[in-house]
Amino acid sequence: MSDTARHTAQTLRSRSEAVAAAAPALLADAQHLAATVLLGVHGRKRAGSGDEFWQYRPAQAGDSYRQIDWRRSALSDGHFIRQTEWQAAQAIMIGVDDGASMQFSGHKSRPEKRRRAQTLAMALAIIAVRGGERVGLTHLADAPRGGNAQLMRIATALMEDHAEVDYGTPRAQIMPLGSRAVFFSDFFGDIAMIEQAVGRAADREVKGALIQILDPDEERFPFDGRTVFESMTGAIRFETLKARGLRDAYLGRLAARKTQLQEICRRTGWRYHLHHTDQPAEPTLLWLHRALERVRA
């Protein structure tokens, strides 16, 4: 084995070990958070009709041959899955922004935006699985699943290497028709890509929520005098002698971005919620739990 190959193998091994060590810690934090939310009734579109036929949907990657309705499929060129209301409603797809901007924390007493997003996402997954639902990650091609093994797969995937770009955007694979979805992000990326991802989900009758996660410093802009602004990857750098003079323009753009996100949700039937990392995670998780119940009804 060459020195380069040996170094690459050692790097991959160290990364794998780091992920393996971090995933249980994330699960523990999320389990503690999930315990604060009372489990309710999950998965039914309408009470009492969960076993009734709802619709046929095209087969997707991850579906097994046993799920295919061969009688319906024989009437066309494609394969179709027969869905009941229970099957359609019990899948939740979760997306966590992996852009570098999510690493930001304005103070050591506050978690990074990414860590708070991961914890909220994992807690939501735990609640869903305990309620008998299937959960998946929007950036993976794997079909949503239930069970504790799936929770470990999700925790591991959330802790793996992240994109080397400053601002991420939702990277949604095809989501199950009629399912629900949640995107956790600061949503500082390309607004057109965010709108496109939510629009595509809405076209598949997917309802859900955008959870915008911000550090308090990103809301207050507490900078004055000579300041060097640098993106988390270092690709963007700007120096000014009068940082306070930029405050109004910055806050105006931030307010405009929030309005854009709210408008996207209004047009698609999704919900919007703002979370700050200096605040407890429990109220946001409770809000999200209730919001997903409402969009399913």
mmCIF file of C-alpha atoms in Angstrom:
data_model
loop_
_atom_site.group_PDB
_atom_site.id
_atom_site.type_symbol
_atom_site.label_atom_id
_atom_site.label_comp_id
_atom_site.label_asym_id
_atom_site.label_seq_id
_atom_site.Cartn_x
_atom_site.Cartn_y
_atom_site.Cartn_z
ATOM 1 C CA MET A 1 0.000 0.000 0.000
ATOM 2 C CA SER A 2 1.386 3.404 -0.946
ATOM 3 C CA ASP A 3 1.855 6.176 1.603
ATOM 4 C CA THR A 4 -1.015 8.139 -0.015
ATOM 5 C CA ALA A 5 -3.375 5.169 0.118
ATOM 6 C CA ARG A 6 -2.335 4.429 3.716
ATOM 7 C CA HIS A 7 -2.965 8.043 4.707
ATOM 8 C CA THR A 8 -6.369 8.014 2.996
ATOM 9 C CA ALA A 9 -7.355 4.793 4.783
ATOM 10 C CA GLN A 10 -6.266 6.207 8.139
ATOM 11 C CA THR A 11 -8.229 9.413 7.499
ATOM 12 C CA LEU A 12 -11.379 7.483 6.595
ATOM 13 C CA ARG A 13 -10.990 5.297 9.658
ATOM 14 C CA SER A 14 -10.556 8.287 11.976
ATOM 15 C CA ARG A 15 -13.618 9.944 10.483
ATOM 16 C CA SER A 16 -15.653 6.765 10.926
ATOM 17 C CA GLU A 17 -14.527 6.468 14.542
ATOM 18 C CA ALA A 18 -15.434 10.111 15.183
ATOM 19 C CA VAL A 19 -18.910 9.586 13.731
ATOM 20 C CA ALA A 20 -19.389 6.382 15.720
ATOM 21 C CA ALA A 21 -18.459 8.222 18.919
ATOM 22 C CA ALA A 22 -20.630 11.268 18.227
ATOM 23 C CA ALA A 23 -23.821 9.494 17.133
ATOM 24 C CA PRO A 24 -24.669 7.992 20.566
ATOM 25 C CA ALA A 25 -24.195 11.400 22.195
ATOM 26 C CA LEU A 26 -26.588 12.960 19.708
ATOM 27 C CA LEU A 27 -29.084 10.152 20.352
ATOM 28 C CA ALA A 28 -28.858 10.687 24.107
ATOM 29 C CA ASP A 29 -29.470 14.435 23.814
ATOM 30 C CA ALA A 30 -32.366 13.855 21.441
ATOM 31 C CA GLN A 31 -33.941 11.175 23.619
ATOM 32 C CA HIS A 32 -33.879 13.551 26.579
ATOM 33 C CA LEU A 33 -35.494 16.263 24.463
ATOM 34 C CA ALA A 34 -38.099 13.904 22.982
ATOM 35 C CA ALA A 35 -39.131 12.816 26.475
ATOM 36 C CA THR A 36 -40.514 16.310 27.088
ATOM 37 C CA VAL A 37 -43.139 15.927 24.378
ATOM 38 C CA LEU A 38 -46.179 13.816 25.125
ATOM 39 C CA LEU A 39 -46.730 11.190 22.456
ATOM 40 C CA GLY A 40 -50.099 11.529 20.781
ATOM 41 C CA VAL A 41 -51.933 9.586 18.140
ATOM 42 C CA HIS A 42 -49.827 9.364 14.959
ATOM 43 C CA GLY A 43 -50.227 8.472 11.351
ATOM 44 C CA ARG A 44 -53.895 8.627 10.509
ATOM 45 C CA LYS A 45 -55.209 11.097 7.994
ATOM 46 C CA ARG A 46 -58.708 10.807 9.528
ATOM 47 C CA ALA A 47 -59.570 8.970 12.721
ATOM 48 C CA GLY A 48 -61.137 5.585 12.112
ATOM 49 C CA SER A 49 -60.290 5.283 8.414
ATOM 50 C CA GLY A 50 -56.644 4.297 8.462
ATOM 51 C CA ASP A 51 -57.162 0.977 6.699
ATOM 52 C CA GLU A 52 -59.299 2.360 3.883
ATOM 53 C CA PHE A 53 -57.935 2.664 0.352
ATOM 54 C CA TRP A 54 -56.620 6.132 -0.419
ATOM 55 C CA GLN A 55 -54.830 6.051 -3.767
ATOM 56 C CA TYR A 56 -52.342 4.349 -6.044
ATOM 57 C CA ARG A 57 -48.884 5.897 -6.331
ATOM 58 C CA PRO A 58 -45.991 5.139 -8.720
ATOM 59 C CA ALA A 59 -43.419 2.761 -7.289
ATOM 60 C CA GLN A 60 -40.201 4.430 -6.119
ATOM 61 C CA ALA A 61 -36.662 3.380 -5.291
ATOM 62 C CA GLY A 62 -36.772 1.492 -2.005
ATOM 63 C CA ASP A 63 -40.206 -0.075 -2.543
ATOM 64 C CA SER A 64 -40.247 -3.869 -2.472
ATOM 65 C CA TYR A 65 -41.856 -6.033 -5.135
ATOM 66 C CA ARG A 66 -44.282 -7.308 -2.515
ATOM 67 C CA GLN A 67 -45.771 -3.808 -2.238
ATOM 68 C CA ILE A 68 -46.620 -3.585 -5.950
ATOM 69 C CA ASP A 69 -50.274 -3.939 -6.899
ATOM 70 C CA TRP A 70 -49.831 -6.109 -9.980
ATOM 71 C CA ARG A 71 -53.474 -5.892 -11.033
ATOM 72 C CA ARG A 72 -53.348 -2.085 -11.191
ATOM 73 C CA SER A 73 -49.859 -2.121 -12.736
ATOM 74 C CA ALA A 74 -51.059 -4.376 -15.543
ATOM 75 C CA LEU A 75 -53.290 -1.553 -16.775
ATOM 76 C CA SER A 76 -50.319 0.704 -17.574
ATOM 77 C CA ASP A 77 -46.625 0.677 -18.396
ATOM 78 C CA GLY A 78 -45.481 1.454 -14.828
ATOM 79 C CA HIS A 79 -45.611 -0.204 -11.430
ATOM 80 C CA PHE A 80 -47.988 1.110 -8.774
ATOM 81 C CA ILE A 81 -48.272 0.815 -4.992
ATOM 82 C CA ARG A 82 -51.709 0.590 -3.358
ATOM 83 C CA GLN A 83 -51.767 3.009 -0.430
ATOM 84 C CA THR A 84 -54.123 3.229 2.498
ATOM 85 C CA GLU A 85 -54.497 6.482 4.430
ATOM 86 C CA TRP A 86 -52.323 5.010 7.197
ATOM 87 C CA GLN A 87 -49.453 4.156 4.884
ATOM 88 C CA ALA A 88 -49.484 7.541 3.164
ATOM 89 C CA ALA A 89 -49.605 9.613 6.323
ATOM 90 C CA GLN A 90 -47.119 7.797 8.512
ATOM 91 C CA ALA A 91 -43.885 8.875 6.751
ATOM 92 C CA ILE A 92 -41.884 11.916 7.875
ATOM 93 C CA MET A 93 -38.914 13.173 5.860
ATOM 94 C CA ILE A 94 -36.333 15.305 7.685
ATOM 95 C CA GLY A 95 -33.749 17.613 6.157
ATOM 96 C CA VAL A 96 -30.882 19.226 8.079
ATOM 97 C CA ASP A 97 -28.790 21.916 6.364
ATOM 98 C CA ASP A 98 -25.171 20.767 6.099
ATOM 99 C CA GLY A 99 -23.753 24.085 4.867
ATOM 100 C CA ALA A 100 -20.819 25.607 6.751
ATOM 101 C CA SER A 101 -22.900 28.583 7.952
ATOM 102 C CA MET A 102 -24.693 26.182 10.281
ATOM 103 C CA GLN A 103 -21.442 25.803 12.282
ATOM 104 C CA PHE A 104 -21.778 29.349 13.589
ATOM 105 C CA SER A 105 -22.186 30.172 17.263
ATOM 106 C CA GLY A 106 -21.816 33.715 18.563
ATOM 107 C CA HIS A 107 -20.777 32.573 22.050
ATOM 108 C CA LYS A 108 -19.316 29.438 23.633
ATOM 109 C CA SER A 109 -22.367 29.190 25.908
ATOM 110 C CA ARG A 110 -24.589 28.553 22.888
ATOM 111 C CA PRO A 111 -24.626 25.481 20.652
ATOM 112 C CA GLU A 112 -23.801 25.705 16.979
ATOM 113 C CA LYS A 113 -26.860 26.084 14.792
ATOM 114 C CA ARG A 114 -26.054 22.699 13.240
ATOM 115 C CA ARG A 115 -25.999 20.916 16.589
ATOM 116 C CA ARG A 116 -29.333 22.407 17.594
ATOM 117 C CA ALA A 117 -30.791 21.410 14.215
ATOM 118 C CA GLN A 118 -29.424 17.871 14.570
ATOM 119 C CA THR A 119 -30.844 17.525 18.084
ATOM 120 C CA LEU A 120 -34.285 18.783 17.073
ATOM 121 C CA ALA A 121 -34.293 16.553 13.992
ATOM 122 C CA MET A 122 -33.243 13.498 15.971
ATOM 123 C CA ALA A 123 -35.812 14.157 18.706
ATOM 124 C CA LEU A 124 -38.524 14.472 16.061
ATOM 125 C CA ALA A 125 -37.414 11.154 14.545
ATOM 126 C CA ILE A 126 -37.562 9.460 17.941
ATOM 127 C CA ILE A 127 -41.079 10.734 18.597
ATOM 128 C CA ALA A 128 -42.215 9.618 15.143
ATOM 129 C CA VAL A 129 -40.754 6.105 15.453
ATOM 130 C CA ARG A 130 -42.234 5.635 18.913
ATOM 131 C CA GLY A 131 -45.579 6.639 17.402
ATOM 132 C CA GLY A 132 -45.318 3.895 14.793
ATOM 133 C CA GLU A 133 -44.256 6.130 11.926
ATOM 134 C CA ARG A 134 -41.490 5.789 9.341
ATOM 135 C CA VAL A 135 -38.719 8.391 9.135
ATOM 136 C CA GLY A 136 -36.139 9.241 6.496
ATOM 137 C CA LEU A 137 -33.603 11.922 5.610
ATOM 138 C CA THR A 138 -34.383 14.082 2.587
ATOM 139 C CA HIS A 139 -30.841 14.016 1.169
ATOM 140 C CA LEU A 140 -30.664 10.221 1.064
ATOM 141 C CA ALA A 141 -32.250 7.954 -1.535
ATOM 142 C CA ASP A 142 -33.233 5.381 1.108
ATOM 143 C CA ALA A 143 -36.954 4.965 1.735
ATOM 144 C CA PRO A 144 -38.203 6.024 5.192
ATOM 145 C CA ARG A 145 -38.244 3.257 7.788
ATOM 146 C CA GLY A 146 -39.273 2.676 11.360
ATOM 147 C CA GLY A 147 -37.525 1.034 14.294
ATOM 148 C CA ASN A 148 -34.554 1.726 16.517
ATOM 149 C CA ALA A 149 -32.077 0.623 13.864
ATOM 150 C CA GLN A 150 -33.336 3.424 11.627
ATOM 151 C CA LEU A 151 -32.805 5.941 14.411
ATOM 152 C CA MET A 152 -29.165 4.888 14.663
ATOM 153 C CA ARG A 153 -28.782 5.139 10.884
ATOM 154 C CA ILE A 154 -30.209 8.669 10.957
ATOM 155 C CA ALA A 155 -27.970 9.742 13.853
ATOM 156 C CA THR A 156 -24.895 8.408 12.057
ATOM 157 C CA ALA A 157 -25.859 10.090 8.772
ATOM 158 C CA LEU A 158 -26.401 13.422 10.524
ATOM 159 C CA MET A 159 -22.926 13.283 12.063
ATOM 160 C CA GLU A 160 -21.053 12.407 8.877
ATOM 161 C CA ASP A 161 -18.976 14.841 6.804
ATOM 162 C CA HIS A 162 -20.804 17.927 5.636
ATOM 163 C CA ALA A 163 -20.854 19.971 2.449
ATOM 164 C CA GLU A 164 -17.910 22.311 1.894
ATOM 165 C CA VAL A 165 -20.099 25.245 0.905
ATOM 166 C CA ASP A 166 -20.982 28.284 2.950
ATOM 167 C CA TYR A 167 -24.742 28.174 2.539
ATOM 168 C CA GLY A 168 -26.737 25.006 2.086
ATOM 169 C CA THR A 169 -30.129 24.515 0.476
ATOM 170 C CA PRO A 170 -32.630 21.672 0.877
ATOM 171 C CA ARG A 171 -31.485 18.610 -1.054
ATOM 172 C CA ALA A 172 -34.689 16.653 -1.195
ATOM 173 C CA GLN A 173 -34.923 13.339 -2.968
ATOM 174 C CA ILE A 174 -38.354 12.220 -4.174
ATOM 175 C CA MET A 175 -40.516 12.040 -1.067
ATOM 176 C CA PRO A 176 -43.391 9.610 -0.494
ATOM 177 C CA LEU A 177 -46.629 10.975 -1.878
ATOM 178 C CA GLY A 178 -48.764 12.490 0.861
ATOM 179 C CA SER A 179 -46.056 12.320 3.527
ATOM 180 C CA ARG A 180 -44.817 15.136 5.762
ATOM 181 C CA ALA A 181 -41.449 16.885 5.784
ATOM 182 C CA VAL A 182 -39.382 19.262 7.895
ATOM 183 C CA PHE A 183 -36.368 21.324 6.793
ATOM 184 C CA PHE A 184 -34.024 22.647 9.526
ATOM 185 C CA SER A 185 -31.738 25.461 8.319
ATOM 186 C CA ASP A 186 -30.732 29.090 8.709
ATOM 187 C CA PHE A 187 -32.062 29.444 5.136
ATOM 188 C CA PHE A 188 -29.315 31.851 4.130
ATOM 189 C CA GLY A 189 -28.813 29.977 0.853
ATOM 190 C CA ASP A 190 -30.301 30.617 -2.585
ATOM 191 C CA ILE A 191 -33.980 31.435 -2.012
ATOM 192 C CA ALA A 192 -34.872 30.068 -5.451
ATOM 193 C CA MET A 193 -33.502 26.641 -4.477
ATOM 194 C CA ILE A 194 -35.442 26.707 -1.211
ATOM 195 C CA GLU A 195 -38.632 27.630 -3.050
ATOM 196 C CA GLN A 196 -38.008 24.894 -5.611
ATOM 197 C CA ALA A 197 -37.508 22.199 -2.958
ATOM 198 C CA VAL A 198 -40.680 23.114 -1.080
ATOM 199 C CA GLY A 199 -42.609 23.468 -4.336
ATOM 200 C CA ARG A 200 -41.579 20.017 -5.543
ATOM 201 C CA ALA A 201 -42.600 18.538 -2.204
ATOM 202 C CA ALA A 202 -45.967 20.319 -2.349
ATOM 203 C CA ASP A 203 -46.529 18.950 -5.860
ATOM 204 C CA ARG A 204 -46.360 15.481 -4.303
ATOM 205 C CA GLU A 205 -48.946 16.494 -1.708
ATOM 206 C CA VAL A 206 -46.253 16.686 0.967
ATOM 207 C CA LYS A 207 -46.998 19.125 3.770
ATOM 208 C CA GLY A 208 -44.530 20.217 6.387
ATOM 209 C CA ALA A 209 -42.570 22.983 8.073
ATOM 210 C CA LEU A 210 -39.514 25.190 7.689
ATOM 211 C CA ILE A 211 -37.623 25.633 10.959
ATOM 212 C CA GLN A 212 -35.269 28.599 10.687
ATOM 213 C CA ILE A 213 -32.464 28.374 13.259
ATOM 214 C CA LEU A 214 -30.515 31.521 14.055
ATOM 215 C CA ASP A 215 -27.910 32.580 16.600
ATOM 216 C CA PRO A 216 -28.897 35.715 18.573
ATOM 217 C CA ASP A 217 -25.922 37.613 17.127
ATOM 218 C CA GLU A 218 -27.408 37.091 13.679
ATOM 219 C CA GLU A 219 -30.547 38.861 14.892
ATOM 220 C CA ARG A 220 -28.914 41.699 16.838
ATOM 221 C CA PHE A 221 -25.855 42.390 14.657
ATOM 222 C CA PRO A 222 -23.845 43.569 17.732
ATOM 223 C CA PHE A 223 -20.836 44.815 15.756
ATOM 224 C CA ASP A 224 -19.221 48.237 15.881
ATOM 225 C CA GLY A 225 -16.073 49.902 14.591
ATOM 226 C CA ARG A 226 -13.439 47.954 12.715
ATOM 227 C CA THR A 227 -14.729 44.457 12.018
ATOM 228 C CA VAL A 228 -13.691 41.643 9.720
ATOM 229 C CA PHE A 229 -16.588 39.498 8.507
ATOM 230 C CA GLU A 230 -15.599 36.087 7.206
ATOM 231 C CA SER A 231 -17.724 33.146 6.121
ATOM 232 C CA MET A 232 -17.255 29.807 7.859
ATOM 233 C CA THR A 233 -15.290 28.376 4.935
ATOM 234 C CA GLY A 234 -13.195 31.529 4.524
ATOM 235 C CA ALA A 235 -14.349 31.910 0.935
ATOM 236 C CA ILE A 236 -16.045 35.234 1.682
ATOM 237 C CA ARG A 237 -14.223 37.997 3.571
ATOM 238 C CA PHE A 238 -15.152 41.629 4.127
ATOM 239 C CA GLU A 239 -13.497 44.270 6.315
ATOM 240 C CA THR A 240 -15.061 47.542 7.415
ATOM 241 C CA LEU A 241 -14.133 50.372 9.768
ATOM 242 C CA LYS A 242 -17.765 51.231 10.479
ATOM 243 C CA ALA A 243 -19.637 48.001 11.161
ATOM 244 C CA ARG A 244 -22.517 49.776 12.876
ATOM 245 C CA GLY A 245 -23.307 51.563 9.616
ATOM 246 C CA LEU A 246 -24.151 48.196 8.048
ATOM 247 C CA ARG A 247 -26.622 47.190 10.754
ATOM 248 C CA ASP A 248 -29.817 48.616 9.257
ATOM 249 C CA ALA A 249 -29.133 47.217 5.800
ATOM 250 C CA TYR A 250 -28.311 43.791 7.240
ATOM 251 C CA LEU A 251 -31.411 43.670 9.436
ATOM 252 C CA GLY A 252 -33.529 44.770 6.482
ATOM 253 C CA ARG A 253 -32.247 41.883 4.364
ATOM 254 C CA LEU A 254 -32.773 39.421 7.213
ATOM 255 C CA ALA A 255 -36.366 40.599 7.659
ATOM 256 C CA ALA A 256 -36.932 40.280 3.908
ATOM 257 C CA ARG A 257 -35.617 36.694 3.974
ATOM 258 C CA LYS A 258 -38.030 35.780 6.778
ATOM 259 C CA THR A 259 -40.896 37.286 4.795
ATOM 260 C CA GLN A 260 -39.882 35.264 1.726
ATOM 261 C CA LEU A 261 -39.861 32.049 3.748
ATOM 262 C CA GLN A 262 -43.265 32.825 5.217
ATOM 263 C CA GLU A 263 -44.639 33.526 1.751
ATOM 264 C CA ILE A 264 -43.301 30.204 0.431
ATOM 265 C CA CYS A 265 -45.086 28.468 3.290
ATOM 266 C CA ARG A 266 -48.296 30.398 2.705
ATOM 267 C CA ARG A 267 -48.418 29.394 -0.967
ATOM 268 C CA THR A 268 -47.706 25.722 -0.318
ATOM 269 C CA GLY A 269 -49.648 25.127 2.891
ATOM 270 C CA TRP A 270 -46.462 24.624 4.904
ATOM 271 C CA ARG A 271 -45.684 26.184 8.310
ATOM 272 C CA TYR A 272 -42.816 28.485 9.318
ATOM 273 C CA HIS A 273 -41.144 28.725 12.721
ATOM 274 C CA LEU A 274 -38.135 30.716 13.970
ATOM 275 C CA HIS A 275 -35.860 29.238 16.640
ATOM 276 C CA HIS A 276 -32.959 30.954 18.444
ATOM 277 C CA THR A 277 -30.075 28.910 19.825
ATOM 278 C CA ASP A 278 -30.072 30.774 23.144
ATOM 279 C CA GLN A 279 -33.583 29.498 23.811
ATOM 280 C CA PRO A 280 -34.583 26.015 25.035
ATOM 281 C CA ALA A 281 -35.283 23.479 22.307
ATOM 282 C CA GLU A 282 -38.403 22.050 23.969
ATOM 283 C CA PRO A 283 -40.921 24.733 22.867
ATOM 284 C CA THR A 284 -39.844 24.426 19.238
ATOM 285 C CA LEU A 285 -40.132 20.638 19.304
ATOM 286 C CA LEU A 286 -43.582 20.892 20.859
ATOM 287 C CA TRP A 287 -44.633 23.462 18.248
ATOM 288 C CA LEU A 288 -43.342 21.204 15.485
ATOM 289 C CA HIS A 289 -45.101 18.154 16.858
ATOM 290 C CA ARG A 290 -48.411 20.017 16.911
ATOM 291 C CA ALA A 291 -47.839 21.620 13.517
ATOM 292 C CA LEU A 292 -47.266 18.247 11.851
ATOM 293 C CA GLU A 293 -50.439 16.936 13.430
ATOM 294 C CA ARG A 294 -52.376 19.871 11.944
ATOM 295 C CA VAL A 295 -50.972 19.612 8.416
ATOM 296 C CA ARG A 296 -51.782 15.896 8.384
ATOM 297 C CA ALA A 297 -55.416 16.427 9.362
#
